[in-house]
Coordinates of C-alpha atoms and ligand atoms in Angstrom, one line a residue:
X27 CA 60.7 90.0 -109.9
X28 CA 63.6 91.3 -112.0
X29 CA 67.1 90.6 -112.9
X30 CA 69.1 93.1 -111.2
X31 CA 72.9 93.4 -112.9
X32 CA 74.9 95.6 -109.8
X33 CA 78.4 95.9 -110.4
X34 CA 80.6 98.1 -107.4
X35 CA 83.9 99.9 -108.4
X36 CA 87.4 100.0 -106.2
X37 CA 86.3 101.7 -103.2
X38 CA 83.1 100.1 -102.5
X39 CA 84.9 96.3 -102.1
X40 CA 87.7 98.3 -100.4
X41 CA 88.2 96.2 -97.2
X42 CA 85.9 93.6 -95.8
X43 CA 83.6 95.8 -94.2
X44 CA 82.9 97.4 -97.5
X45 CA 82.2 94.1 -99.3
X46 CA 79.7 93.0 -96.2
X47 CA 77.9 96.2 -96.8
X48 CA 77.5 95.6 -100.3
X49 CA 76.6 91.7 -99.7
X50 CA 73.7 93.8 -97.2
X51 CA 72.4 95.5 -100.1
X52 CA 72.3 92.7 -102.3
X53 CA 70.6 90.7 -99.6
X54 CA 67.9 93.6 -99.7
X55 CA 67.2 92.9 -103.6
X56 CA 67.2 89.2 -103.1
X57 CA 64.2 89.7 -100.2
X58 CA 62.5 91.4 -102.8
X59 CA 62.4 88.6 -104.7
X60 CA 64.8 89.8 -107.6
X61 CA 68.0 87.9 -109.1
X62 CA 71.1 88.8 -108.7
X63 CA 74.4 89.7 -110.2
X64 CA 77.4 90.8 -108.9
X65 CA 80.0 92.3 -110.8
X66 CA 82.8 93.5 -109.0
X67 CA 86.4 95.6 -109.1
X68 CA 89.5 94.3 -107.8
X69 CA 90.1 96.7 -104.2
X70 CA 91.1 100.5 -104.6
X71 CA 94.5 100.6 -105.5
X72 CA 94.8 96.9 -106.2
X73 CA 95.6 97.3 -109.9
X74 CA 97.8 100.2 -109.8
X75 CA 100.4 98.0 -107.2
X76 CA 99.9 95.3 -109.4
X77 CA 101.3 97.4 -112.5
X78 CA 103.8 98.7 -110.6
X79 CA 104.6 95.1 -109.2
X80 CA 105.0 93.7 -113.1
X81 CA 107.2 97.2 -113.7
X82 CA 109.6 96.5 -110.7
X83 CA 110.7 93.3 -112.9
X84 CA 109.7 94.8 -116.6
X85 CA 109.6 97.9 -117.1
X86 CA 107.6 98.0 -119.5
X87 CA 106.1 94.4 -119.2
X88 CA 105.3 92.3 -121.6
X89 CA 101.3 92.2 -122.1
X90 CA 100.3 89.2 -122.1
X91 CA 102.1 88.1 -118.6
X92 CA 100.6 91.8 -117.6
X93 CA 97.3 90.7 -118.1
X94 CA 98.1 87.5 -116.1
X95 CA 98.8 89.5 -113.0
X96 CA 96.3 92.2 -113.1
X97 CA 93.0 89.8 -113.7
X98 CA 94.2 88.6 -109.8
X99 CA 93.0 91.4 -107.9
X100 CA 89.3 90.9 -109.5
X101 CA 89.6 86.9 -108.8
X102 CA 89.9 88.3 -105.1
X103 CA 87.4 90.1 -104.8
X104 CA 85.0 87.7 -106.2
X105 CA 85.7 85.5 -103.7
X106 CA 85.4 87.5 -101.1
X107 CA 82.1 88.8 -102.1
X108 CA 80.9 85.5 -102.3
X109 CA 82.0 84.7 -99.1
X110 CA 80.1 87.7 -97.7
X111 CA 77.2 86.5 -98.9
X112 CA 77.2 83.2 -97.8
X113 CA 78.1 84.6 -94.0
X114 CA 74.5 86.4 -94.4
X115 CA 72.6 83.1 -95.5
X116 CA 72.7 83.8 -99.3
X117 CA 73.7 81.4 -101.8
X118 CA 76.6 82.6 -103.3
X119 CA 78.9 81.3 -107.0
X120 CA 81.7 83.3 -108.1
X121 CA 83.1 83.3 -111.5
X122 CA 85.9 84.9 -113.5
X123 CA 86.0 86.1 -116.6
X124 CA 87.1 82.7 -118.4
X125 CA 84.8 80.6 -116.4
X126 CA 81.8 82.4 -117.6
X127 CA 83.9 82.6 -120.7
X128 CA 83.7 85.9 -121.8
X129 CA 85.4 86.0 -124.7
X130 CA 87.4 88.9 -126.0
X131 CA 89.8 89.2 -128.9
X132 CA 93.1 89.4 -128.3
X133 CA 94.7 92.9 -127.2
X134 CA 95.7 92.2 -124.0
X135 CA 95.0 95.0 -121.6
X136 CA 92.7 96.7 -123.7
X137 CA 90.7 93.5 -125.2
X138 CA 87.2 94.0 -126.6
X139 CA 84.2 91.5 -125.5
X140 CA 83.1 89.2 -128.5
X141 CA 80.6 87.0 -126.5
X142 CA 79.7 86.1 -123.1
X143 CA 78.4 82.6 -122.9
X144 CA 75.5 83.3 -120.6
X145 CA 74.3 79.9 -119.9
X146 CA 75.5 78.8 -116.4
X147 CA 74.9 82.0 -115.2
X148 CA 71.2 81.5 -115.9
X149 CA 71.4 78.3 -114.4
X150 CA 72.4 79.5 -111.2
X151 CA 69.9 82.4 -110.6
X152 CA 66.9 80.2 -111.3
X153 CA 68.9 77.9 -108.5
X154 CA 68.4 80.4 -106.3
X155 CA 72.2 81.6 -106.3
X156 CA 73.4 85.2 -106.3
X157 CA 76.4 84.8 -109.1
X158 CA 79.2 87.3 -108.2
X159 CA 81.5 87.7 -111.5
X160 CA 85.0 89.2 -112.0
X161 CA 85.1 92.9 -113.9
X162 CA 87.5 94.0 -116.1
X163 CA 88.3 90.2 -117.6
X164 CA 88.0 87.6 -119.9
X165 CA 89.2 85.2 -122.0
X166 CA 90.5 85.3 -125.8
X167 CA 90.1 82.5 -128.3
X168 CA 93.2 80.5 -127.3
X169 CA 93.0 80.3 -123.6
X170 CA 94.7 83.2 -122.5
X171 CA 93.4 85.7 -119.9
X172 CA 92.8 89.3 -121.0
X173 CA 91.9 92.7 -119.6
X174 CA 89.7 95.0 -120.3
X175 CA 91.2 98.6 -119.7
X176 CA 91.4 100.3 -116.9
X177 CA 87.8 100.9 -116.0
X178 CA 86.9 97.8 -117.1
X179 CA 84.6 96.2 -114.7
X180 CA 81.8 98.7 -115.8
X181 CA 81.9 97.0 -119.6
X182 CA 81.6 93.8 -117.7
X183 CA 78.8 95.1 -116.1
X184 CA 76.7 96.3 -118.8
X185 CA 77.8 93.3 -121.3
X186 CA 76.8 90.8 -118.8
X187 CA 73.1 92.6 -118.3
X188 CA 73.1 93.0 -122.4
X189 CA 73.9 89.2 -122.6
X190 CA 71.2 88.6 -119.9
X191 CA 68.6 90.6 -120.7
X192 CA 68.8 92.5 -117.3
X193 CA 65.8 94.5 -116.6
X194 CA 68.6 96.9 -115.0
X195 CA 72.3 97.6 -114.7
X196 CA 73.6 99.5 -111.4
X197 CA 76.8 101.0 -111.1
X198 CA 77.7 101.6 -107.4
X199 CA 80.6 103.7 -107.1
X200 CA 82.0 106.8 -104.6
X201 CA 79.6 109.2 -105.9
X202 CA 76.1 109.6 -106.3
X203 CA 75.8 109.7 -109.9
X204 CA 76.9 111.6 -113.1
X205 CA 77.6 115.2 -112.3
X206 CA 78.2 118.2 -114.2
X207 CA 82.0 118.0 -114.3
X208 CA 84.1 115.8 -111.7
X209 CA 83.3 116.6 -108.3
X210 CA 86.7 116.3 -106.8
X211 CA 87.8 119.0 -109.2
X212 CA 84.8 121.6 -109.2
X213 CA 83.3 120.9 -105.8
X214 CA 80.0 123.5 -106.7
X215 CA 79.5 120.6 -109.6
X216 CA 75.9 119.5 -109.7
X217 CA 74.7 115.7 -109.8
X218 CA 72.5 115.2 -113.0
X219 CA 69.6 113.4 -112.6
X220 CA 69.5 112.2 -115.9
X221 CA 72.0 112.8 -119.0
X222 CA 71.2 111.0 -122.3
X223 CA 73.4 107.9 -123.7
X224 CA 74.5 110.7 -126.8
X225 CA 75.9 112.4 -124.0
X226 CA 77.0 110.6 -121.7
X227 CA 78.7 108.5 -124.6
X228 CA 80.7 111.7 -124.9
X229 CA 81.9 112.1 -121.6
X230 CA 83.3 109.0 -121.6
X231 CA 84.9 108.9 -124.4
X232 CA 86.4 113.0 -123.3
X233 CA 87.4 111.4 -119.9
X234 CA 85.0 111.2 -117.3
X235 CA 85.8 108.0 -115.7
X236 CA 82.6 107.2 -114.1
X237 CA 81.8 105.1 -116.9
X238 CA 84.7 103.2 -119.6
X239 CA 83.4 104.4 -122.5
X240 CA 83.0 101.2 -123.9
X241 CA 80.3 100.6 -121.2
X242 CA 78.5 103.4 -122.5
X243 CA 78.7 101.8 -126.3
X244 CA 77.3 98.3 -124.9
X245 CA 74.7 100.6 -122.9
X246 CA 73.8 102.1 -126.4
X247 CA 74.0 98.9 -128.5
X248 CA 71.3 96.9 -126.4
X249 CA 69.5 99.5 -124.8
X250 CA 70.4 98.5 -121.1
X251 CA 68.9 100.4 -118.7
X252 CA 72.1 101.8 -116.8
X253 CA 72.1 104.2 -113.8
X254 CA 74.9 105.6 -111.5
X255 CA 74.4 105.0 -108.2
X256 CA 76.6 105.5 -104.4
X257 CA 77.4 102.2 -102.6
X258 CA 77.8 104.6 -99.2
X259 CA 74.0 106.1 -99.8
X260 CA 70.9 103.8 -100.0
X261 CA 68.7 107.0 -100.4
X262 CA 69.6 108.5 -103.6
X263 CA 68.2 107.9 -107.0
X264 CA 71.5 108.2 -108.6
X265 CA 71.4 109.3 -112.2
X266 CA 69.6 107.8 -115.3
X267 CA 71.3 107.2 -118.7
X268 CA 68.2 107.9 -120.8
X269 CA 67.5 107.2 -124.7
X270 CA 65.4 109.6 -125.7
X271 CA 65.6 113.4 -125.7
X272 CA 63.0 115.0 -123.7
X273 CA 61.7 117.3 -126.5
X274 CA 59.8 119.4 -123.9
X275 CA 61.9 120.3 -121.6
X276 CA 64.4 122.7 -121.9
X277 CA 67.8 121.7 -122.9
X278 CA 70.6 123.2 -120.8
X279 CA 72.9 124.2 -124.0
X280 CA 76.2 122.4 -121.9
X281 CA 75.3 119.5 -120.1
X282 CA 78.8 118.1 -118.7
X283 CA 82.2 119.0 -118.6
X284 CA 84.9 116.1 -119.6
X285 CA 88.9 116.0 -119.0
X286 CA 91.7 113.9 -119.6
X287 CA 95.1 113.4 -118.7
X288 CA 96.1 110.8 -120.0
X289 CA 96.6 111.8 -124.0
X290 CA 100.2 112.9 -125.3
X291 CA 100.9 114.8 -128.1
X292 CA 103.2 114.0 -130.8
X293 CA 104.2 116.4 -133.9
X294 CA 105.9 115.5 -137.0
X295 CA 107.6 118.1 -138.3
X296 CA 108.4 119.3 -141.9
X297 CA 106.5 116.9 -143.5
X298 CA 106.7 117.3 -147.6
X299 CA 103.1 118.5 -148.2
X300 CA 101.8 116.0 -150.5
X301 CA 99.2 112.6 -150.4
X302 CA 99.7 110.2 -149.0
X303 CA 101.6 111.6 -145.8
X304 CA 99.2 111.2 -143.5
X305 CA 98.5 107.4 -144.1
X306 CA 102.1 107.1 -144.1
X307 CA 102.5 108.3 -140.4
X308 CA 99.3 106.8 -139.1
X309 CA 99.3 103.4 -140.6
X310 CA 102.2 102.0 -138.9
X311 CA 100.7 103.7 -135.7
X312 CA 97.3 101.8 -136.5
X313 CA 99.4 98.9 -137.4
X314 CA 100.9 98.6 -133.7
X315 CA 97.6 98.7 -132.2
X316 CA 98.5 102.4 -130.7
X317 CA 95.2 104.7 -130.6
X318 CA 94.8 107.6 -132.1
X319 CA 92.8 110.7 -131.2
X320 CA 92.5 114.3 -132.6
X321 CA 94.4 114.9 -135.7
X322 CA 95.5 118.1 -137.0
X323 CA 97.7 118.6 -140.1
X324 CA 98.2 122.6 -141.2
X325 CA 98.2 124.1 -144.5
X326 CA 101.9 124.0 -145.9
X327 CA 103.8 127.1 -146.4
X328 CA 107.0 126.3 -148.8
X329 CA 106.0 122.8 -149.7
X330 CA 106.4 121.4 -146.0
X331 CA 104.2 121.2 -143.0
X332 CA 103.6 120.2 -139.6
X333 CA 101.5 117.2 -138.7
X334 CA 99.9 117.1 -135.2
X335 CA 98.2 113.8 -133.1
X336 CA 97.7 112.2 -129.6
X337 CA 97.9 109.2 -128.7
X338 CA 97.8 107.9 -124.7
X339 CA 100.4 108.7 -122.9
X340 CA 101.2 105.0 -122.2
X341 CA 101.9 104.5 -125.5
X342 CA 103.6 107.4 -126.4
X343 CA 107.3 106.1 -126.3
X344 CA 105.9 103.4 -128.3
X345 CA 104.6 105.8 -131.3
X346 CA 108.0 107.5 -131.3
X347 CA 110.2 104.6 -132.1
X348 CA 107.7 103.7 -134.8
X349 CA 108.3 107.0 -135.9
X350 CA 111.5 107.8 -135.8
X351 CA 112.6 104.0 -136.6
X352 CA 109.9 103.6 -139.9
X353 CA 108.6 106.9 -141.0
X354 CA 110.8 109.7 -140.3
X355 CA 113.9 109.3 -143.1
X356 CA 110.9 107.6 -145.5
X357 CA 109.1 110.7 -145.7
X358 CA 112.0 113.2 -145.1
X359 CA 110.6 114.4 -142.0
X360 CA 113.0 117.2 -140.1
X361 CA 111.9 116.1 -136.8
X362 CA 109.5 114.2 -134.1
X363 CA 109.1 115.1 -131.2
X364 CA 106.6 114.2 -128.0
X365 CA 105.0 116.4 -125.3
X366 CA 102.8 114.4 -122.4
X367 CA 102.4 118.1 -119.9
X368 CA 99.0 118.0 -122.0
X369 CA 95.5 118.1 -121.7
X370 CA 92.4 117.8 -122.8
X371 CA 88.9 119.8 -122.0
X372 CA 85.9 119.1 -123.7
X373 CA 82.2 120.5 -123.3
X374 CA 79.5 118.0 -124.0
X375 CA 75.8 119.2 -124.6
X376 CA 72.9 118.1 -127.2
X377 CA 71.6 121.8 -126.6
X378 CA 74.9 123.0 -129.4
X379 CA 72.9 121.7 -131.9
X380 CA 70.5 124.6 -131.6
X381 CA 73.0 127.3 -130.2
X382 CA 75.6 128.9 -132.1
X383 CA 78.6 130.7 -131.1
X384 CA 79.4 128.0 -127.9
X385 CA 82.9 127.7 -129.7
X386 CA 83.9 131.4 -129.2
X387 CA 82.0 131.8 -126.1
X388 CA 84.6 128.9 -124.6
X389 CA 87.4 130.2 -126.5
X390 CA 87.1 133.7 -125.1
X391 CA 87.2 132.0 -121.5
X392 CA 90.2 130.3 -122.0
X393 CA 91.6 133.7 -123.6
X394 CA 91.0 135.8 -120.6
X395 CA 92.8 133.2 -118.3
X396 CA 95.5 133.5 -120.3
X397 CA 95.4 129.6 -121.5
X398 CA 96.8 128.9 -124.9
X399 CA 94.6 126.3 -127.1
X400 CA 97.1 123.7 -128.6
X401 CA 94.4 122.1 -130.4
X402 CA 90.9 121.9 -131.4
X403 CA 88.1 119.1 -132.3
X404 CA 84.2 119.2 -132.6
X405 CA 81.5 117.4 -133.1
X406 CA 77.9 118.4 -133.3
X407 CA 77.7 117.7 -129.3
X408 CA 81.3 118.5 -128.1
X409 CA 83.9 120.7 -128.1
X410 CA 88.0 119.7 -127.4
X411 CA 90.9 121.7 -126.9
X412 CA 94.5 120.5 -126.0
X413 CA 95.7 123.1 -123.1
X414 CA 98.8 122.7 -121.1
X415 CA 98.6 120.0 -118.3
X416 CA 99.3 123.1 -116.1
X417 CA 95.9 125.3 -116.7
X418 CA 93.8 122.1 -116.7
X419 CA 92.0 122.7 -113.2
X420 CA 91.8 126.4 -113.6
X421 CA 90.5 125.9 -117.5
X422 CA 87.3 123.4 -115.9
X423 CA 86.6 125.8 -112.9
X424 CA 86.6 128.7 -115.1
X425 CA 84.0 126.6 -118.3
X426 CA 81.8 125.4 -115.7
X427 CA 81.0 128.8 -114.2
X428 CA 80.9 130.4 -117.6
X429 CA 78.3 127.4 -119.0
X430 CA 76.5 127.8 -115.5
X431 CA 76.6 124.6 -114.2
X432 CA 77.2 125.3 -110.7
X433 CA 74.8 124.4 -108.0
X434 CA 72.6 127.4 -107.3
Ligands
ADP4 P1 84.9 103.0 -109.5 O1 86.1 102.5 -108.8 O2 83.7 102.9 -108.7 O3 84.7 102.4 -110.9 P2 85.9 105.4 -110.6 O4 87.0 106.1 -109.9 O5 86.3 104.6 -111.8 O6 85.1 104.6 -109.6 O7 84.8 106.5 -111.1 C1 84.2 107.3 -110.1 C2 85.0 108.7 -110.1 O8 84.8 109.3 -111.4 C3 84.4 109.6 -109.1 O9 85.0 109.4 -107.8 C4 84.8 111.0 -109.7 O10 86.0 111.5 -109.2 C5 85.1 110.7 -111.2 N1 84.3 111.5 -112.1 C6 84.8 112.1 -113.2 N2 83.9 112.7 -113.9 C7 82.8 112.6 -113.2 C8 81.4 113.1 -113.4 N3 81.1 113.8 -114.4 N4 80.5 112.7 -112.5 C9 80.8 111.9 -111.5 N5 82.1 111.4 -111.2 C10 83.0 111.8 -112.1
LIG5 N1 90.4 97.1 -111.5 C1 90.4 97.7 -112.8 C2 91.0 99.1 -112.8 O1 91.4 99.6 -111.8 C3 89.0 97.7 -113.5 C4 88.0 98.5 -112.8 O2 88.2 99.0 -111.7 O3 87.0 98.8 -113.5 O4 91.1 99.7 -113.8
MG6 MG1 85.7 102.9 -112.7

């Protein structure tokens, strides 16, 4: 007997038909004697017309009351799971995030998970229930509902099966697993059936949405067995996330291709060249809770320079009034100005360690399609480039052909 942690995405509680197949599936595991938990997503396109909902009144709503609206659509859905269940014979508790209490700090719609008070959740399986809890939310220290990021019921998943000690987490989404690069963009794009956490930690955190990133981390932290799985196919073995490297088998040199569109690009422009100028643009940025990704500052020429960041596009207005408001005259900056027609491709393999020349060889693709690299980060697994928001398609198709990902 284990305890089983499954948590479905958007399109597999869809409509009610959806959510009785995947009370059917749960019903399987509980014949087999195993314990239950349900995490689920609020329906496919739920969130999105509750954002745009909050936006019809605020346009750029206030978070707290944002976080309000959005944990609704996952407070549906757990009822309506649980409801399923209980039609097939199974007993059946939901919970959202602040009855569990998961407790999170507080940055509404983007709040981390402190602590998940595990306790009635425990009671409940050995009483025989299946407990069905809310993704994406929880609670912060006073009371007030928060949200986890878009893509946030996967973290709930993999926290709750940390906090319980799951003997497995399962994420059932709309495909069968991790692939090579996103399906629906390179449809030759091969389903992996394994990718280590290092990796996979990168892919997520380059764009690959089949995982929040922070899932991943949690995934890492506590060593929870975590596999990507299709809620359409009860055949397939999905796709492991696995700790160690297999030291005998032959390392494809690029395991995955990530992308994202969702970063914007912001330049400062003839910046004195001196210390202290990059604290002085960045800390006010860090200071208004406003991520910040790749960096790039060049060497001055005449005692100025330009300084180069992204940030998510959401939040890019929001940078450039701190900007231009606090930092521009301060530092005697000629100008600031924002591009969001960006994005970003990254390859992702452990093989790079033992390979040189990857860089170039992805550089000379781009080059002979014509696309123009805005920027460029590393790591000892990764490679990043900015492109224009234009190429982005033709610049994955082209990488994963080159890196020979395709299916044969
Ligand atoms: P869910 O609603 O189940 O959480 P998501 O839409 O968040 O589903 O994530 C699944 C989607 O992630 C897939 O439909 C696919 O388009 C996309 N995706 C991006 N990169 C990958 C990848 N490397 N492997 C598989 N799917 C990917
Ligand atoms: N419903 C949330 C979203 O659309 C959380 C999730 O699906 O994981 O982002
Ligand atoms: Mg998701």
């Amino acid at each position: 007997m284990a305890l089983i942690v499954q948590k479905y995405g958007g399109t597999s509680v869809a409509n009610p038909d959806r959510i009785r197949n995947l009370a059917r599936r749960v019903a399987r595991y509980k014949a087999m004697g195993h314990k239950v938990v349900v995490v689920v997503s609020a329906m496919s396109g739920e969130t999105n017309r509750l954002i745009s909902l909050a936006k019809e009144i605020m346009p750029d709503p206030d978070p707290r009351e944002l976080d309000v609206i959005l944990s609704t659509g996952e407070q549906v859905t757990i009822g309506m799971t649980s409801l399923a269940l209980m039609e097939l014979g199974i007993k059946a508790k939901s919970y959202t995030g602040s009855q569990v209490k998961i407790l999170t700090d507080d940055a509404f719609t983007k709040a981390r998970i402190l602590s998940i008070d595990e306790g009635n959740i425990k009671n409940d399986l050995d009483n025989g229930y299946v407990v069905v809890v809310a993704g994406f939310q929880g609670v912060d220290g006073n009371g007030n509902i928060t949200t986890l990021g878009r893509g946030g019921s996967d973290t709930t998943g993999v926290a709750l099966a940390a906090a319980l000690k799951a003997d497995e987490c399962q994420i059932y989404t709309d495909v069968d697993g991790v692939y090579t690069t996103d399906p629906r963009v390179v449809p030759e794009a091969r389903r992996l059936d394994k990718i280590t956490f290092e990796e996979m930690l990168e892919l997520a955190s380059q764009g690959s949405k089949v995982l929040q990133i922070r899932s991943v981390e949690f995934a890492g932290k506590y060593k929870v067995k975590l596999r990507v799985l299709s809620s359409f196919d009860d055949e397939g073995e999905g796709t492991l996330i696995t700790f160690e490297e297999e030291k005998d088998m032959e390392q494809p040199v690029i395991s995955g291709i990530a992308f994202n569109r969702d970063e914007a690009k912001i330049t400062v422009l003839g910046v004195p060249d001196k210390p202290g100028i990059a604290y002085q643009i960045l800390g006010p940025i860090a200071e208004a809770n406003v991520d910040v990704d790749m960096i790039i500052q060049n060497t001055g020429a005449d005692g100025t320079t330009d300084f180069t960041f992204t940030v998510n596009k959401n939040e890019m207005n929001k940078a450039l009034s701190i900007l231009r408001d606090k930092v521009q005259a301060h530092i005697g900056a000629r100008e600031i100005k924002g591009d969001d027609k960006i994005a970003k491709v990254s390859i992702v393999g452990v093989g790079m360690r033992s390979h040189v020349g990857i860089a170039s060889k992805m550089f000379r693709i781009l080059a002979e399609e014509g696309i123009n690299i805005q920027m460029i980060s590393t790591s000892e697994i990764k490679i990043a480039v900015v492109i224009d928001e234009k190429y982005l398609e033709l610049a994955v198709r082209v990488l994963h052909k080159a890196f020979e990902l395709d299916a044969e």
